[in-house]
Structure formats: structure tokens, C-alpha cells
Coordinates of C-alpha atoms and ligand atoms in Angstrom, one line a residue:
M21 CA 27.9 38.4 -13.1
D22 CA 26.2 41.7 -13.2
E23 CA 23.0 40.9 -15.0
G24 CA 22.1 44.4 -15.2
K25 CA 25.1 45.2 -17.5
M26 CA 25.1 42.6 -20.1
D27 CA 26.7 43.1 -23.6
E28 CA 26.0 40.6 -26.2
N29 CA 29.4 41.3 -27.9
E30 CA 31.1 39.7 -24.8
W31 CA 29.6 36.4 -25.6
G32 CA 29.9 33.8 -28.3
Y33 CA 28.1 30.7 -29.6
H34 CA 29.6 27.7 -27.9
G35 CA 27.4 24.7 -28.7
E36 CA 23.9 23.2 -28.5
G37 CA 22.2 20.0 -28.2
N38 CA 18.5 19.0 -28.8
K39 CA 17.1 21.1 -25.9
S40 CA 19.5 23.8 -24.9
L41 CA 21.9 26.2 -26.4
V42 CA 25.1 27.4 -24.7
V43 CA 27.0 30.7 -25.2
A44 CA 30.4 31.4 -23.6
H45 CA 31.9 34.6 -22.2
A46 CA 35.0 35.7 -24.2
Q47 CA 37.0 36.4 -21.1
R48 CA 35.6 34.8 -18.0
C49 CA 35.0 31.1 -17.4
V50 CA 31.3 31.2 -17.6
V51 CA 28.6 30.0 -20.0
L52 CA 24.9 30.8 -20.3
R53 CA 22.6 27.8 -21.0
F54 CA 19.3 28.8 -22.6
L55 CA 16.4 26.4 -23.2
K56 CA 15.2 25.7 -26.8
F57 CA 11.8 25.0 -28.0
P58 CA 9.9 24.1 -31.3
P59 CA 8.7 27.4 -32.7
S60 CA 5.0 26.5 -32.0
R61 CA 5.5 25.5 -28.3
K62 CA 5.4 28.6 -26.2
K63 CA 5.9 28.4 -22.4
T64 CA 5.3 31.0 -19.9
S65 CA 8.2 32.7 -18.2
E66 CA 7.0 31.1 -15.0
E67 CA 7.1 27.7 -16.5
I68 CA 10.6 28.2 -17.9
F69 CA 11.9 29.6 -14.5
Q70 CA 10.4 26.4 -12.9
H71 CA 12.0 24.2 -15.5
L72 CA 15.5 25.7 -14.9
Q73 CA 15.1 25.6 -11.2
N74 CA 14.2 21.9 -11.4
I75 CA 17.4 21.4 -13.4
V76 CA 19.5 23.0 -10.6
D77 CA 17.6 21.1 -7.8
F78 CA 17.9 17.8 -9.5
S79 CA 21.7 18.4 -10.1
K80 CA 22.1 19.5 -6.4
N81 CA 20.0 17.0 -4.7
V82 CA 20.3 13.8 -6.8
M83 CA 23.3 13.8 -9.2
K84 CA 25.7 15.4 -6.8
E85 CA 24.7 12.8 -4.3
F86 CA 25.3 10.0 -6.7
L87 CA 28.3 11.2 -8.6
G88 CA 30.2 13.3 -6.0
E89 CA 30.3 17.0 -5.6
N90 CA 33.6 17.5 -7.5
Y91 CA 32.1 16.2 -10.8
V92 CA 28.7 18.0 -10.8
H93 CA 28.2 21.7 -11.3
C94 CA 24.8 22.8 -10.7
G95 CA 24.9 26.5 -11.8
E96 CA 22.2 29.0 -10.9
V97 CA 19.2 30.4 -12.7
V98 CA 19.8 34.0 -13.7
Q99 CA 17.4 36.6 -15.2
L100 CA 18.8 38.6 -18.0
P101 CA 17.6 41.8 -19.8
L102 CA 15.3 40.8 -22.7
D103 CA 17.1 43.1 -25.2
F104 CA 20.4 41.4 -24.3
V105 CA 18.9 38.0 -25.0
Q106 CA 17.3 39.1 -28.3
Q107 CA 20.5 40.7 -29.6
L108 CA 22.6 37.7 -28.5
C109 CA 20.0 35.3 -30.4
L110 CA 20.5 37.4 -33.6
K111 CA 24.3 37.5 -33.2
I112 CA 24.8 33.8 -32.9
Q113 CA 22.1 32.6 -35.4
S114 CA 24.5 32.3 -38.3
E115 CA 26.8 30.0 -36.2
R116 CA 24.1 27.4 -35.4
P117 CA 24.2 24.1 -37.3
E118 CA 21.3 23.8 -39.7
S119 CA 20.2 20.5 -38.1
R120 CA 19.6 22.2 -34.8
C121 CA 17.5 25.1 -36.2
D122 CA 14.2 23.4 -35.8
K123 CA 14.1 24.7 -32.4
D124 CA 14.4 28.3 -31.3
L125 CA 16.3 29.8 -28.3
D126 CA 13.9 31.1 -25.7
T127 CA 14.1 34.8 -25.9
L128 CA 11.0 35.6 -24.1
S129 CA 11.4 34.7 -20.5
G130 CA 14.9 36.2 -19.9
Y131 CA 15.9 33.2 -17.8
A132 CA 19.0 31.0 -18.3
L133 CA 21.3 28.8 -16.5
C134 CA 24.7 30.4 -15.6
L135 CA 27.5 27.7 -15.2
P136 CA 31.1 27.4 -15.1
N137 CA 32.7 27.0 -18.5
L138 CA 33.8 23.4 -18.4
A139 CA 35.7 23.6 -21.6
R140 CA 38.2 25.7 -19.7
L141 CA 39.2 24.4 -16.3
Q142 CA 36.3 24.9 -13.9
T143 CA 37.8 26.7 -11.1
Y144 CA 38.7 30.4 -11.3
H145 CA 41.9 30.5 -9.4
F146 CA 43.5 28.4 -12.1
A147 CA 45.6 30.7 -14.2
E148 CA 43.6 31.3 -17.3
H149 CA 46.5 32.2 -19.6
R150 CA 47.6 28.5 -19.6
P151 CA 46.6 26.7 -22.7
I152 CA 43.7 24.3 -22.1
L153 CA 42.6 21.2 -24.0
C154 CA 39.2 19.7 -23.3
V155 CA 37.7 16.5 -24.3
E156 CA 33.9 15.9 -24.2
I157 CA 32.6 12.5 -24.3
K158 CA 29.0 11.4 -24.5
P159 CA 29.5 7.7 -23.6
K160 CA 25.8 6.6 -23.7
C161 CA 24.6 3.3 -22.0
G162 CA 27.4 1.0 -20.8
F163 CA 25.6 -2.1 -20.0
I164 CA 23.4 -4.9 -21.6
P165 CA 20.1 -5.5 -19.8
L166 CA 19.7 -8.5 -17.7
S167 CA 16.0 -7.9 -16.9
G168 CA 13.7 -10.9 -17.4
D169 CA 11.2 -8.6 -19.1
V170 CA 13.5 -8.3 -22.2
T171 CA 11.7 -10.2 -25.0
H172 CA 14.0 -9.3 -27.9
E173 CA 16.8 -11.8 -28.0
A174 CA 19.2 -9.5 -29.7
K175 CA 19.0 -7.1 -26.8
R176 CA 20.7 -9.8 -24.5
R177 CA 23.8 -9.8 -26.8
V178 CA 24.1 -6.4 -28.5
C179 CA 24.1 -3.1 -26.6
R180 CA 21.6 -0.4 -27.5
Y181 CA 24.2 2.0 -28.9
C182 CA 25.5 -0.4 -31.5
M183 CA 22.0 -1.5 -32.5
H184 CA 20.8 2.1 -32.8
Q185 CA 23.9 2.9 -35.1
H186 CA 22.1 1.0 -37.9
L187 CA 18.9 3.0 -37.6
K188 CA 20.9 6.2 -37.4
V189 CA 22.8 5.5 -40.7
A190 CA 19.7 4.3 -42.4
T191 CA 17.9 7.4 -41.5
G192 CA 20.7 9.7 -42.6
K193 CA 21.5 11.0 -39.1
W194 CA 25.2 9.8 -39.6
K195 CA 27.2 8.7 -42.7
Q196 CA 28.7 5.6 -41.3
I197 CA 28.6 3.1 -38.4
S198 CA 30.9 3.7 -35.6
K199 CA 33.1 1.1 -34.2
Y200 CA 32.8 2.7 -30.8
C201 CA 31.0 0.5 -28.3
P202 CA 30.2 1.9 -24.7
L203 CA 30.9 -1.4 -23.2
D204 CA 34.5 -1.2 -24.2
L205 CA 34.8 2.3 -22.7
Y206 CA 33.1 1.2 -19.4
S207 CA 35.1 -2.0 -19.4
G208 CA 38.0 -0.6 -17.3
N209 CA 40.3 -2.6 -19.5
K210 CA 42.9 -0.2 -20.8
Q211 CA 43.2 -1.9 -24.2
R212 CA 39.5 -1.9 -24.7
M213 CA 39.2 1.7 -23.5
H214 CA 41.9 2.7 -25.9
F215 CA 40.1 1.0 -28.7
A216 CA 36.8 2.8 -27.7
L217 CA 38.5 6.2 -27.6
K218 CA 40.3 5.6 -31.0
S219 CA 36.9 4.6 -32.5
L220 CA 35.4 7.7 -31.2
L221 CA 38.2 9.8 -32.8
Q222 CA 37.5 8.0 -36.1
E223 CA 33.8 8.6 -36.1
A224 CA 33.0 11.3 -33.6
Q225 CA 29.3 11.7 -34.3
N226 CA 27.7 13.5 -31.3
N227 CA 29.8 11.5 -28.8
L228 CA 33.0 13.3 -28.9
K229 CA 34.2 16.9 -29.1
I230 CA 37.6 18.4 -28.5
F231 CA 38.2 22.1 -27.5
K232 CA 41.4 24.1 -27.4
N233 CA 41.2 27.2 -25.2
G234 CA 37.4 27.0 -25.2
E235 CA 37.2 26.7 -29.1
L236 CA 35.9 23.5 -30.9
I237 CA 38.7 22.0 -32.9
Y238 CA 37.4 18.5 -33.4
G239 CA 33.9 17.0 -33.6
C240 CA 30.9 16.9 -36.0
T241 CA 27.6 18.6 -35.9
D242 CA 25.8 16.5 -38.3
A243 CA 26.1 14.0 -41.3
R244 CA 27.2 16.9 -43.5
S245 CA 30.2 17.8 -41.4
P246 CA 33.5 17.5 -43.0
V247 CA 35.4 14.3 -42.6
A248 CA 37.6 14.3 -39.4
D249 CA 41.1 15.1 -40.2
W250 CA 43.7 13.5 -37.7
N251 CA 46.6 15.4 -39.2
E252 CA 44.9 18.7 -38.4
L253 CA 43.9 17.4 -34.9
A254 CA 47.6 16.2 -34.3
H255 CA 48.9 19.7 -35.5
H256 CA 46.6 21.2 -32.7
L257 CA 47.6 18.7 -30.0
K258 CA 51.3 18.6 -30.7
P259 CA 52.3 21.5 -28.5
F260 CA 50.4 19.9 -25.6
F261 CA 52.0 16.4 -25.8
F262 CA 55.3 17.2 -27.3
P263 CA 56.1 20.6 -26.1
S264 CA 59.7 21.1 -26.7
N265 CA 60.4 18.1 -29.0
G266 CA 61.3 18.4 -32.6
L267 CA 58.9 15.7 -33.5
A268 CA 58.5 16.2 -37.2
G269 CA 55.0 16.2 -38.9
G270 CA 53.7 13.3 -41.0
P271 CA 51.9 10.1 -40.2
H272 CA 54.4 9.1 -37.5
C273 CA 53.8 12.3 -35.7
T274 CA 50.0 12.0 -36.0
R275 CA 50.0 8.5 -34.7
A276 CA 52.2 9.4 -31.8
V277 CA 50.0 12.4 -30.8
I278 CA 46.9 10.6 -31.0
R279 CA 48.3 7.7 -29.1
E280 CA 49.4 10.1 -26.2
L281 CA 45.9 11.6 -26.2
V282 CA 44.1 8.3 -25.9
R283 CA 46.5 7.2 -23.1
V284 CA 46.0 10.3 -21.1
I285 CA 42.2 10.3 -21.5
T286 CA 42.1 6.7 -20.4
R287 CA 44.1 7.5 -17.2
V288 CA 42.0 10.3 -16.4
L289 CA 38.9 8.3 -16.8
L290 CA 40.2 5.6 -14.5
S291 CA 41.3 8.2 -11.9
G292 CA 39.0 9.4 -9.1
S293 CA 38.3 9.6 -5.5
D294 CA 35.4 7.6 -3.9
K295 CA 33.1 10.5 -3.0
G296 CA 29.5 10.4 -3.9
R297 CA 27.0 7.8 -3.0
A298 CA 26.7 5.8 -6.1
G299 CA 28.0 3.0 -3.9
A300 CA 24.5 3.0 -2.4
L301 CA 23.3 1.6 -5.7
R302 CA 25.5 -1.4 -5.7
R303 CA 23.5 -4.5 -6.3
G304 CA 25.6 -7.2 -4.5
P305 CA 27.3 -10.1 -6.2
G306 CA 24.1 -11.4 -8.2
P307 CA 24.1 -12.2 -11.9
R308 CA 24.9 -9.3 -14.4
G309 CA 24.6 -8.8 -18.0
P310 CA 27.3 -9.8 -20.6
R311 CA 30.4 -7.7 -20.3
V312 CA 31.1 -7.6 -24.1
C313 CA 28.8 -6.5 -26.9
E314 CA 28.6 -8.9 -29.8
A315 CA 28.6 -6.0 -32.2
S316 CA 31.8 -4.5 -31.0
P317 CA 34.8 -5.3 -33.3
F318 CA 36.8 -5.7 -30.2
G319 CA 34.4 -8.3 -28.8
R320 CA 34.4 -10.1 -32.1
S321 CA 38.2 -10.1 -32.2
L322 CA 38.2 -11.6 -28.7
R323 CA 35.9 -14.2 -29.8
R324 CA 38.1 -15.1 -32.8
Q325 CA 40.9 -15.6 -30.4
G326 CA 38.7 -18.0 -28.4
K327 CA 38.4 -15.6 -25.5
N328 CA 34.6 -15.5 -24.8
S329 CA 34.9 -13.6 -21.5
P330 CA 37.6 -11.0 -21.6
E331 CA 40.1 -10.4 -18.9
C332 CA 38.1 -8.1 -17.0
S333 CA 39.9 -5.3 -15.1
G334 CA 36.7 -3.5 -14.1
L335 CA 36.3 0.1 -13.4
P336 CA 37.8 1.5 -10.2
K337 CA 35.0 2.4 -7.8
G338 CA 35.9 6.1 -7.4
C339 CA 36.0 7.0 -11.0
L340 CA 33.3 8.9 -12.7
L341 CA 32.6 6.2 -15.4
Y342 CA 31.9 3.6 -12.5
K343 CA 29.6 6.0 -10.8
T344 CA 27.7 7.0 -14.0
L345 CA 27.3 3.3 -14.8
Q346 CA 25.8 2.6 -11.4
V347 CA 23.2 5.5 -12.0
Q348 CA 22.5 4.1 -15.5
M349 CA 21.8 0.7 -14.0
L350 CA 19.0 2.1 -12.0
D351 CA 17.2 1.1 -15.1
L352 CA 16.6 -2.4 -13.5
L353 CA 13.7 -3.6 -15.7
D354 CA 14.5 -2.2 -19.1
I355 CA 11.9 -0.3 -20.9
E356 CA 10.1 -3.5 -21.6
G357 CA 9.5 -4.1 -17.9
L358 CA 9.0 -0.5 -17.1
Y359 CA 6.3 0.4 -19.6
P360 CA 3.6 -1.5 -17.9
L361 CA 4.5 0.1 -14.7
Y362 CA 4.3 3.6 -16.4
R363 CA 0.9 2.6 -17.7
R364 CA -0.1 1.8 -14.0
V365 CA 0.9 5.2 -12.8
E366 CA -0.9 6.8 -15.8
R367 CA -4.1 4.9 -14.9
Y368 CA -3.9 6.2 -11.5
L369 CA -3.3 9.8 -12.6
E370 CA -6.1 9.7 -15.0
E371 CA -8.3 8.8 -12.0
F372 CA -6.7 11.2 -9.5
P373 CA -5.0 14.0 -11.6
E374 CA -4.5 16.1 -8.5
E375 CA -2.0 13.4 -7.1
R376 CA 0.5 14.3 -9.8
K377 CA 2.0 16.9 -7.3
T378 CA 2.1 14.5 -4.4
L379 CA 3.8 11.9 -6.5
Q380 CA 6.6 14.6 -7.4
I381 CA 6.3 13.7 -11.2
D382 CA 7.4 17.3 -12.1
G383 CA 9.5 17.9 -8.9
P384 CA 10.4 19.2 -6.5
Y385 CA 13.5 17.1 -6.9
D386 CA 14.5 17.3 -3.3
E387 CA 15.9 15.0 -0.5
A388 CA 12.8 13.0 -0.4
F389 CA 12.8 12.3 -4.1
Y390 CA 16.5 11.2 -3.8
Q391 CA 15.8 8.8 -0.9
K392 CA 13.0 7.0 -2.8
L393 CA 15.6 6.2 -5.6
L394 CA 17.6 4.0 -3.3
D395 CA 15.0 1.3 -3.1
L396 CA 16.3 -1.2 -5.6
S397 CA 13.7 -3.9 -5.0
T398 CA 12.2 -5.4 -8.1
E399 CA 9.5 -7.4 -6.3
D400 CA 6.3 -5.9 -7.7
D401 CA 3.6 -5.8 -5.1
G402 CA 1.1 -4.3 -7.5
T403 CA 1.1 -0.8 -5.9
V404 CA 1.3 2.5 -7.5
A405 CA 4.1 3.3 -5.1
F406 CA 6.2 0.4 -6.6
A407 CA 5.5 1.4 -10.1
L408 CA 6.3 5.1 -9.3
T409 CA 9.7 4.4 -7.8
K410 CA 10.6 2.3 -10.9
V411 CA 9.4 5.0 -13.2
Q412 CA 11.5 7.7 -11.3
Q413 CA 14.5 5.4 -11.2
Y414 CA 14.1 4.8 -15.0
R415 CA 14.1 8.6 -15.7
V416 CA 17.2 9.1 -13.6
A417 CA 18.9 6.2 -15.3
M418 CA 18.1 7.6 -18.8
T419 CA 19.6 11.0 -17.7
A420 CA 22.9 9.2 -16.8
K421 CA 22.7 7.4 -20.2
D422 CA 22.6 10.7 -22.0
C423 CA 25.0 12.9 -20.1
S424 CA 28.5 14.0 -21.1
I425 CA 31.8 13.9 -19.4
M426 CA 34.1 16.8 -19.9
I427 CA 37.9 16.3 -19.2
A428 CA 39.9 19.5 -19.2
L429 CA 43.8 19.2 -19.4
S430 CA 46.3 22.0 -18.7
P431 CA 50.0 21.5 -19.1
C432 CA 52.0 21.8 -15.8
L433 CA 55.4 23.3 -15.8
Q434 CA 57.8 20.6 -14.9
D435 CA 58.8 21.9 -11.5
A436 CA 55.6 23.8 -10.6
S437 CA 53.0 22.5 -8.2
S438 CA 49.5 21.9 -9.7
D439 CA 47.5 24.1 -7.3
Q440 CA 46.5 20.8 -5.6
R441 CA 44.8 19.6 -8.7
P442 CA 45.3 15.9 -9.8
V443 CA 48.1 15.5 -12.3
V444 CA 48.2 13.0 -15.3
P445 CA 51.7 12.3 -16.9
S446 CA 52.2 11.7 -20.5
S447 CA 55.4 10.5 -22.1
R448 CA 56.7 14.1 -22.5
S449 CA 54.6 16.3 -20.5
R450 CA 52.2 16.4 -17.4
F451 CA 48.7 17.8 -17.1
A452 CA 46.7 19.2 -14.3
F453 CA 43.2 18.0 -15.0
S454 CA 39.6 18.2 -14.1
V455 CA 36.7 15.9 -14.7
S456 CA 33.0 17.1 -14.9
V457 CA 29.6 15.9 -15.9
L458 CA 27.1 18.0 -18.0
D459 CA 23.6 17.7 -19.3
L460 CA 22.1 16.3 -16.1
D461 CA 18.6 17.3 -16.8
L462 CA 16.1 14.8 -15.6
K463 CA 14.4 13.1 -18.5
P464 CA 10.6 13.9 -18.7
Y465 CA 8.0 11.4 -17.5
E466 CA 6.1 12.1 -20.8
S467 CA 9.1 10.6 -22.8
I468 CA 8.4 7.1 -21.6
P469 CA 6.0 6.1 -24.3
H470 CA 8.4 7.5 -26.8
Q471 CA 11.3 5.4 -25.4
Y472 CA 9.1 2.3 -25.5
K473 CA 8.4 2.9 -29.3
L474 CA 12.0 3.8 -30.1
D475 CA 13.3 0.8 -28.3
G476 CA 11.0 -1.5 -30.5
K477 CA 12.0 0.3 -33.7
I478 CA 15.8 0.1 -32.9
V479 CA 15.6 -3.7 -32.2
N480 CA 13.4 -4.5 -35.0
F481 CA 15.5 -2.6 -37.5
Y482 CA 18.6 -4.3 -36.1
S483 CA 17.2 -7.7 -36.3
K484 CA 15.8 -7.3 -39.8
T485 CA 18.8 -5.7 -41.4
V486 CA 21.8 -7.1 -39.5
H487 CA 21.1 -9.9 -37.2
A488 CA 19.0 -11.9 -39.7
K489 CA 22.0 -11.9 -42.0
D490 CA 25.0 -14.3 -41.7
A491 CA 27.8 -13.2 -39.5
A492 CA 30.0 -12.9 -42.6
V493 CA 27.7 -10.2 -43.9
V494 CA 27.8 -8.4 -40.5
S495 CA 31.7 -8.4 -40.6
T496 CA 31.5 -6.2 -43.9
R497 CA 31.1 -3.3 -41.6
F498 CA 34.8 -3.6 -40.8
K499 CA 37.8 -4.9 -42.5
E500 CA 39.0 -7.6 -40.2
S501 CA 42.7 -6.7 -40.7
E502 CA 42.0 -3.0 -39.8
D503 CA 40.1 -4.2 -36.6
C504 CA 43.0 -6.3 -35.4
T505 CA 45.5 -3.4 -36.0
L506 CA 43.5 -1.3 -33.8
V507 CA 43.1 -4.1 -31.1
L508 CA 46.7 -5.1 -31.1
H509 CA 48.4 -1.8 -31.6
K510 CA 50.2 -1.1 -28.4
V511 CA 49.2 2.4 -27.1
Ligands
5MY605 O1 17.4 8.1 -27.3 P1 18.8 8.4 -27.8 O2 19.7 7.3 -27.2 O3 18.9 8.5 -29.3 O4 19.4 9.7 -27.2 C1 18.9 11.1 -27.6 C2 20.1 11.7 -28.1 O5 20.5 11.1 -29.3 P2 21.8 10.3 -29.6 O6 21.5 8.8 -29.8 O7 22.8 10.5 -28.4 O8 22.3 10.8 -30.8 C3 19.8 13.2 -28.5 O9 21.0 13.8 -28.9 P3 21.1 14.6 -30.3 O10 20.0 15.6 -30.2 O11 20.9 13.5 -31.4 O12 22.5 15.2 -30.3 C4 19.3 14.0 -27.2 O13 20.4 13.9 -26.2 C5 18.1 13.2 -26.6 O14 17.8 13.7 -25.4 P4 16.6 14.9 -25.2 O15 15.5 14.3 -25.8 O16 17.1 16.0 -25.9 O17 16.5 15.0 -23.7 C6 18.4 11.7 -26.3 O18 17.2 11.1 -26.0 P5 16.9 10.4 -24.6 O19 16.6 9.1 -25.0 O20 18.1 10.4 -23.8 O21 15.7 11.0 -24.0
ATP606 N1 29.0 24.2 -18.6 C1 29.4 24.0 -19.7 N2 30.7 24.3 -20.1 C2 31.1 24.3 -21.3 N3 30.4 23.8 -22.2 C3 29.1 23.4 -22.1 C4 28.6 23.6 -20.8 N4 27.4 23.0 -20.8 C5 27.1 22.6 -22.1 N5 28.2 22.9 -22.9 C6 28.3 22.6 -24.3 O1 27.1 22.9 -24.9 C7 26.7 21.6 -25.6 C8 25.2 21.4 -25.6 O2 24.8 21.4 -24.1 P1 23.9 20.2 -23.5 O3 24.5 18.8 -23.9 O4 23.6 20.4 -22.2 O5 22.7 20.5 -24.5 P2 21.3 19.7 -24.5 O6 20.5 20.3 -25.6 O7 20.8 19.5 -23.1 O8 21.8 18.2 -24.9 P3 20.8 17.0 -25.6 O9 20.9 17.0 -27.0 O10 21.6 15.8 -25.0 O11 19.5 17.1 -24.9 C9 27.5 20.4 -24.9 O12 27.6 19.4 -25.8 C10 28.8 21.1 -24.6 O13 29.7 21.1 -25.7

């Protein structure tokens, strides 16, 4: 990219989250990722450069190590002309969802991250004229904590995502509770994964987006977004899954297309080679938390069938979901066990503020930082060193709980080789695919007190509004027959 000759007309709004905004180049497979801040919070250019460089270093030295280099794209920090950034900011403003406009794009530093556009296949030698379908999933936390420090009984049976749903709906963030449960997606059991993906398709919230040729065709930005339309989605997807087939429209066609999509995504999620060092985080055969969340309709359906522990296929060790889960499980103590350790570090820093640098609280995120993360002991010897290791592991785990997985699919011609890319078959076509992770920004040390408070709020709200009620009341969330149809429907 020639940073000297930048034209805002070549870039378009692509998407944004809580902390960054992404624009995509119209022709080339690159995006620019800018930081966003509340209007009152001004940072210096040097701070912004350092923040972005930390993101690159953390991806390179930590997440690439854990997840494997094929999945992680670190990008690079670029310096752009200020007039380009300001014009670009004006150009895209009208496309931003209202709910995200509480923060402004940083137009003052001129720094941004340049990354491959993962909504198009991420390597440049891949022919760009081929149609591309891309599914982005933000799977969230895939396990129930086992830590002895957990005091809220509900946390031992219901996963954080399912509990949080109730608070989100009550506060108006989303309109209705989703049937998606991360434990179903992370189960490795195809039937449960199909259920999880269908549930995401029914209620995408911010956990699912679908792009066609780089354009968002499915997903919602906030509670005001229009209701998801499966017929429209199927219309977009039909040429991918039934290329030369006269499959007529209508509900049968919609179901067939959605079924193919769910099957293909499941296969891709279960694929993968065993590169990356997430294996270094394996905790041996000791006890582990429940494998099914009580709030998941799938789990409830199993219980009704008298199957308390599901047939567990488990995730293959090489796949990205497995590796992501291993990193998430660096949160060994749960926020309830971690918070007192955070306080220990805080007390030490209050006494020795100059030590903040030595403790690598704000970086550098280098090889030494990575090595310390591999110490999985939970034996507290009362030291600051122990507390610090757990705090840093927690931050990394939280990052993995909030990242997204991008799956790009491009149809292969029946007889053509796939440029050495892995290929996934569907019933009427074959796709070359790539899988990548995005949003691997290390969660800030300062967010720990917020996490502690939020955790209490989520659990208390859940316990008050749902758990306290009788199981029959809980089940009004779902019509039982509908839930069984989803479970038993062969996909
Ligand atoms: O706390 P959670 O689980 O609600 O996660 C937050 C996300 O909300 P979600 O539940 O996925 O809708 C939230 O996503 P949205 O802004 O709601 O799309 C952010 O990803 C937030 O991360 P950060 O503060 O921007 O670094 C996320 O905060 P972290 O907890 O990961 O720091
Ligand atoms: N390299 C990329 N290629 C294609 N699209 C991307 C890329 N990076 C980000 N995006 C898109 O931009 C959106 C916002 O990016 P991202 O999730 O990094 O924002 P964020 O503000 O850091 O998120 P969060 O709300 O979790 O803090 C993503 O959901 C994704 O759709």
C-alpha cells in the first residue's frame, strides 16, 4: 500500500465493534482498522501508535503461538495522511449504526492497522473474481468454570453467555433471547453444532455475520435491526450450494440451502492441522466442568430423554475451536478467584508504581510475556509474581472469549485443483476454504474490576429472574416442540 497516495473514494465502510472501525479497499483484499474513542478521551499520537503496535506484537508473539500461524493475521501499523483519514471519516459516517456512534474514529493520529480482508479469501494469489462467501462467528466462552472460588451456584450449571442473554434483553440490547449456547458449538458433536449454528442463524445478535463478495448480507447491528429473513439469505446462498440445479424457491429450497450452509460450516470448524502451541495449555486428565449448559434447549432436550451426559465426540485437537477453547481456559480461577489476585497486584503497584513497566502490564508483549503464560499452577504462594501470572492469563483468556472466527468459502470448479487450499464438499458443490481469527486485542488490565462487577450483575439478574422460577416457567423461552424439531431434524 502506498500510504502517500491514498484516495478515500477507494475505501468503503466495512464494519465496527466497540473499540475499532474497519474500512475495506474496493478492489484489493485489504482493510484498515482504526481505533475508536469516546469524544472526551483524547490520546496522543504516540499512545495510539504504541497501542496499535502492542496489538500487532500480542498477535505475533502470543496468539500466533497458541493458535497457529495459519489462523492469525497480525497486520502492520501504517501511518496515513491526515486529510485522507478525515475525508474517509466524513464519507463513512452515515453508514455507521447509531448504536456505535458514541465513539469517534481516531482521525488525529493518522495511525491504523493494515490487515488482509478476511471477508475475502486472505491470500492474494487466490483468483479474486471468484465469488466468496464468508461467515463470521463470535462464539464467546465455551466452558463452565470449575474453579473452587465460584460462589454463585448457577455459574456451575449455566454458561455465562446464556445467563448474560437475560440481562441483555432486559436492558434492550437485543429483542429476544437466543437459543445459541457456546457449549453446543464447542462440543465437537455434529448434531449439537448444527443446533448451535441454526440458533445463530435464527438470532444472530453480534455473534454471526455473513458476507458475500465482501458485502454484509446477513447479521444485525442492534436491537432495531430488521428481522432476519431466511428466504432472502437462501436466495443469496443458492448459487453457492446448488450452482446448476433447478431447485425451485420456497420453504423447501430455503431449508435445503440453510442445511447445506450449516453442514459445511460445521465441517470447516472441525477441520484443521495441529500447528500452534495450544497443546502446551492442556491440563491433563483432571476433572473438568460440565459439558452441557442447563439453559441450552439442546441440553434440556437431552435431559428429557434421560441423557444427562451427552455422547461426547469432543473437538479434534487441530481445529481452531479447540485451540481457542484451550486459550479461554487460561481463566483457571474464574473472575471470583482472580479478583483478589488483581487486588494484590494493585496494592503492590500503589506502593511501587515504577514497577508497572517491569511487570509488563502494558507490554511489551514479547517472548518473555508468552513464556510466563505457560505456568498453569494454581497453588498460591502469596507472591505478587503468582498473582501477576494469573492476571495476565486471565486477560489472554478474556481475549479468546471475545474473538471472532472468519470462515471464507469459495466454490471450486469440479475438476480444478484448489491452489493447495483445503476443500470442503457439500452435497452439490465443493469449496476451497480458509479459517482465520480476528479481534485478538489483549484485554486491558484496567477492565478487571469492571469484569468483576459485571459478573455479579449477570448472575444476580439471572438468579432473580430465571433461576428462582420454576423450570416450567423457564421453558416458556422456547416452545418445546420447536426445540425438538431442531434437535431431531437431520442435517
Ligand atoms: O463482557 P461481554 O461478554 O459482554 O463482552 C463484550 C462484548 O459484548 P457481547 O457480550 O459480545 O455482546 C462487546 O461487544 P459489543 O460491543 O456488544 O458488540 C465488546 O466486544 C467488549 O469488548 P471490548 O470492551 O470492546 O474490548 C466485550 O467485553 P469483554 O468482556 O470481552 O471485555
Ligand atoms: N481483517 C479483517 N477483515 C475483514 N473484516 C474485518 C477484519 N477485521 C475486522 N473486520 C470486521 O470488522 C468488525 C469489527 O472489527 P473488530 O471485531 O476487530 O472490532 P472491535 O471494536 O475490536 O470489536 P469488539 O466490539 O469485540 O471490541 C468485525 O466484526 C469484522 O466484521
